[in-house]
XYZ file of C-alpha atoms in Angstrom:
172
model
C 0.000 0.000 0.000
C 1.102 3.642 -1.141
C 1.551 5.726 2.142
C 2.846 8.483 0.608
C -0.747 10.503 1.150
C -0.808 9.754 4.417
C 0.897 12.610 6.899
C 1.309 13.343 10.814
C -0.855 11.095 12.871
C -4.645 12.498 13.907
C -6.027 9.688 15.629
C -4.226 6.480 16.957
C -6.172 3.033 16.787
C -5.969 2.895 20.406
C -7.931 6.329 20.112
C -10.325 5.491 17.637
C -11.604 2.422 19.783
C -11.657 4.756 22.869
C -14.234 7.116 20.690
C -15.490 3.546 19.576
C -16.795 2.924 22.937
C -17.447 6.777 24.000
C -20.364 6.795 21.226
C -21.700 3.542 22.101
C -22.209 4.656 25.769
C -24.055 7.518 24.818
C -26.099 5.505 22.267
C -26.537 2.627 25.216
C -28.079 5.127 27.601
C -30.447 6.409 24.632
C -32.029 3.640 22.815
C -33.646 0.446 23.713
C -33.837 -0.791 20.016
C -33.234 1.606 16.831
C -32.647 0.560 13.121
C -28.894 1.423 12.053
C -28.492 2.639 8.742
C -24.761 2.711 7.455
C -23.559 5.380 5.217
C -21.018 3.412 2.765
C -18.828 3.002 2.249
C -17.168 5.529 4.779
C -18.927 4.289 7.368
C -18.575 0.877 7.422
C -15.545 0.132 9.857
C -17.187 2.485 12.125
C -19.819 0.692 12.307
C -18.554 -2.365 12.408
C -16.785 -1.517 15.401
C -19.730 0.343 17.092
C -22.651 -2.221 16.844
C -20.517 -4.504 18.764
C -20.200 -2.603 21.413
C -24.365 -1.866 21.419
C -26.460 -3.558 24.348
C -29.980 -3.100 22.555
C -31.607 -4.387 19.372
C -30.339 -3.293 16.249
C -31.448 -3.589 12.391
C -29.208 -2.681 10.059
C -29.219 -1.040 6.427
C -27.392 1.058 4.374
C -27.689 4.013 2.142
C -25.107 5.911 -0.262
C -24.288 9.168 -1.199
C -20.959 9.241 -3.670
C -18.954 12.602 -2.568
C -15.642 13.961 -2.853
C -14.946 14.780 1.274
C -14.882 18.249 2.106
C -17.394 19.177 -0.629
C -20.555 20.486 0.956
C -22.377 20.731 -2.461
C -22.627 17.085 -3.299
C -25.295 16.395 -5.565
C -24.856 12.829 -6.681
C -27.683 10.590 -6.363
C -28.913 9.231 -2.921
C -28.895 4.976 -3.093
C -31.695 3.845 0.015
C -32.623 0.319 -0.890
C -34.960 0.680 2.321
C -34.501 -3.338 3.242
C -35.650 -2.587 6.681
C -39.087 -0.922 7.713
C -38.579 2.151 9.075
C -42.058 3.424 10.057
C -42.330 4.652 14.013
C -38.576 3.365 14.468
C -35.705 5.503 16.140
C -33.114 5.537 12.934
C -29.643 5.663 13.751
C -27.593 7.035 10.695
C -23.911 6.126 11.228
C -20.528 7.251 9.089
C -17.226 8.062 10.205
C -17.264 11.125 10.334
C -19.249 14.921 9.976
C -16.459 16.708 7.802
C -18.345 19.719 5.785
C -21.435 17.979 6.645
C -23.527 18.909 3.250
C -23.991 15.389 2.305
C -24.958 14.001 5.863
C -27.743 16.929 5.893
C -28.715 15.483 2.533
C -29.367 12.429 3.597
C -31.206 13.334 6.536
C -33.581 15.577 4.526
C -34.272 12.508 2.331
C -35.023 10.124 5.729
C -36.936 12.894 7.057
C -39.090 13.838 3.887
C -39.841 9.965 2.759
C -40.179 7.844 6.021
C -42.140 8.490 8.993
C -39.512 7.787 11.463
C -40.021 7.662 15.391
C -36.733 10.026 15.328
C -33.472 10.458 13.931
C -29.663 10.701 15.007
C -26.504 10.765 14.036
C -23.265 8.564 15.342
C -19.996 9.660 14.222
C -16.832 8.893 15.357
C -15.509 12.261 15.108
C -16.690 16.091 13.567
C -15.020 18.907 11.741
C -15.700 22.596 13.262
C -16.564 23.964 9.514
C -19.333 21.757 9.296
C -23.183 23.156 8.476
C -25.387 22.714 11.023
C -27.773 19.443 10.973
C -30.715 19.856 13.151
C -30.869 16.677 14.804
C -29.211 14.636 17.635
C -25.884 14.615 16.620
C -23.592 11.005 18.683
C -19.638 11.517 18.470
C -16.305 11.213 20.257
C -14.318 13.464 19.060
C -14.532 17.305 17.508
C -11.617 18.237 15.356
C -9.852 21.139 15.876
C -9.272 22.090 12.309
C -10.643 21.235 9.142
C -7.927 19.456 7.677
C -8.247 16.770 5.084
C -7.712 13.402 6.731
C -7.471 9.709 5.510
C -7.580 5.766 6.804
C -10.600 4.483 9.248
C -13.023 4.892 6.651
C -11.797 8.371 4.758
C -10.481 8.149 1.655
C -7.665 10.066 -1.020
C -8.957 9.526 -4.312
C -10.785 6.206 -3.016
C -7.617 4.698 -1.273
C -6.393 4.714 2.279
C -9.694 3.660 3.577
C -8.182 0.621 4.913
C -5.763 2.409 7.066
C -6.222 1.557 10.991
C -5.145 5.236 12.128
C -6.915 8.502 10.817
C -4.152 11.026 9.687
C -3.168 14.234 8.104
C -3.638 13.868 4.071
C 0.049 14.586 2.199
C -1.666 15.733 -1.210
């Protein structure tokens, strides 16, 4: 794997886990049962990691959103294949992180507008202080000082890196 992209160390794995199990707490003292719906395919090891650590009933799903990170003017089509019911359910949308935040608020518009949902959240592992403001419960860790570009636990340079164990500083 090409490192060369990835710069001075942001979060350690020992960190991430410790944010890992900081979210869950606050999610465990919430929610009795919710459905989980995965934003991928940033998301994914953070949720991975996360519903482990979960004491209540989940469901899971997914839904996409194809960005660029850092652009809050996505556009690109929102992918819902809506495999799990989510009429009068609290809906849990989970990625890795809140960077600009314009294509999280997208999809929450979307859940909001075309499912009755009991309520909605968000679990990140971490936010950026640039982000727009999304106007519902918001479950992280971790808020960045900065809005640098990062990479690995999920966030990707030019679709690589994801699979990094460590977030970090992006060498462009």
């Amino acid at each position: 794997m090409d490192l060369s992209h990835v710069g001075e160390l942001v979060l350690s794995e020992e960190q991430i886990q410790q944010g890992v199990a900081a979210v869950a707490a606050k999610l465990n003292a919430e929610f009795s049962d919710a459905v989980i719906i995965t934003v991928v395919p940033g998301g994914i090891l953070f949720t991975a990691d996360l519903v482990r650590k979960l004491n209540f009933d989940i469901k899971m799903d997914y839904i996409s959103c194809p960005h660029t990170p850092g652009d809050s003017n996505n556009q690109s089509e929102i992918v819902f294949h809506h495999n799990i019911p989510l009429s009068g359910k609290d809906v849990i949308v989970i990625d890795d992180a809140i960077e600009s935040g314009g294509t999280m608020k997208r999809l929450i518009d979307h859940l909001q507008a075309n499912y009755e949902v009991k309520s909605l959240s968000i679990a990140t592992l971490f936010v950026k202080p640039g982000r727009v403001d999304i106007p519902v419960p918001q479950y992280f860790a971790i808020e960045m000082e900065n809005d640098d570009l990062l990479v690995g636990y999920g966030l990707p340079w030019q679709d690589r890196l994801r699979n990094v164990p460590y977030v970090s500083k992006l060498v462009k």
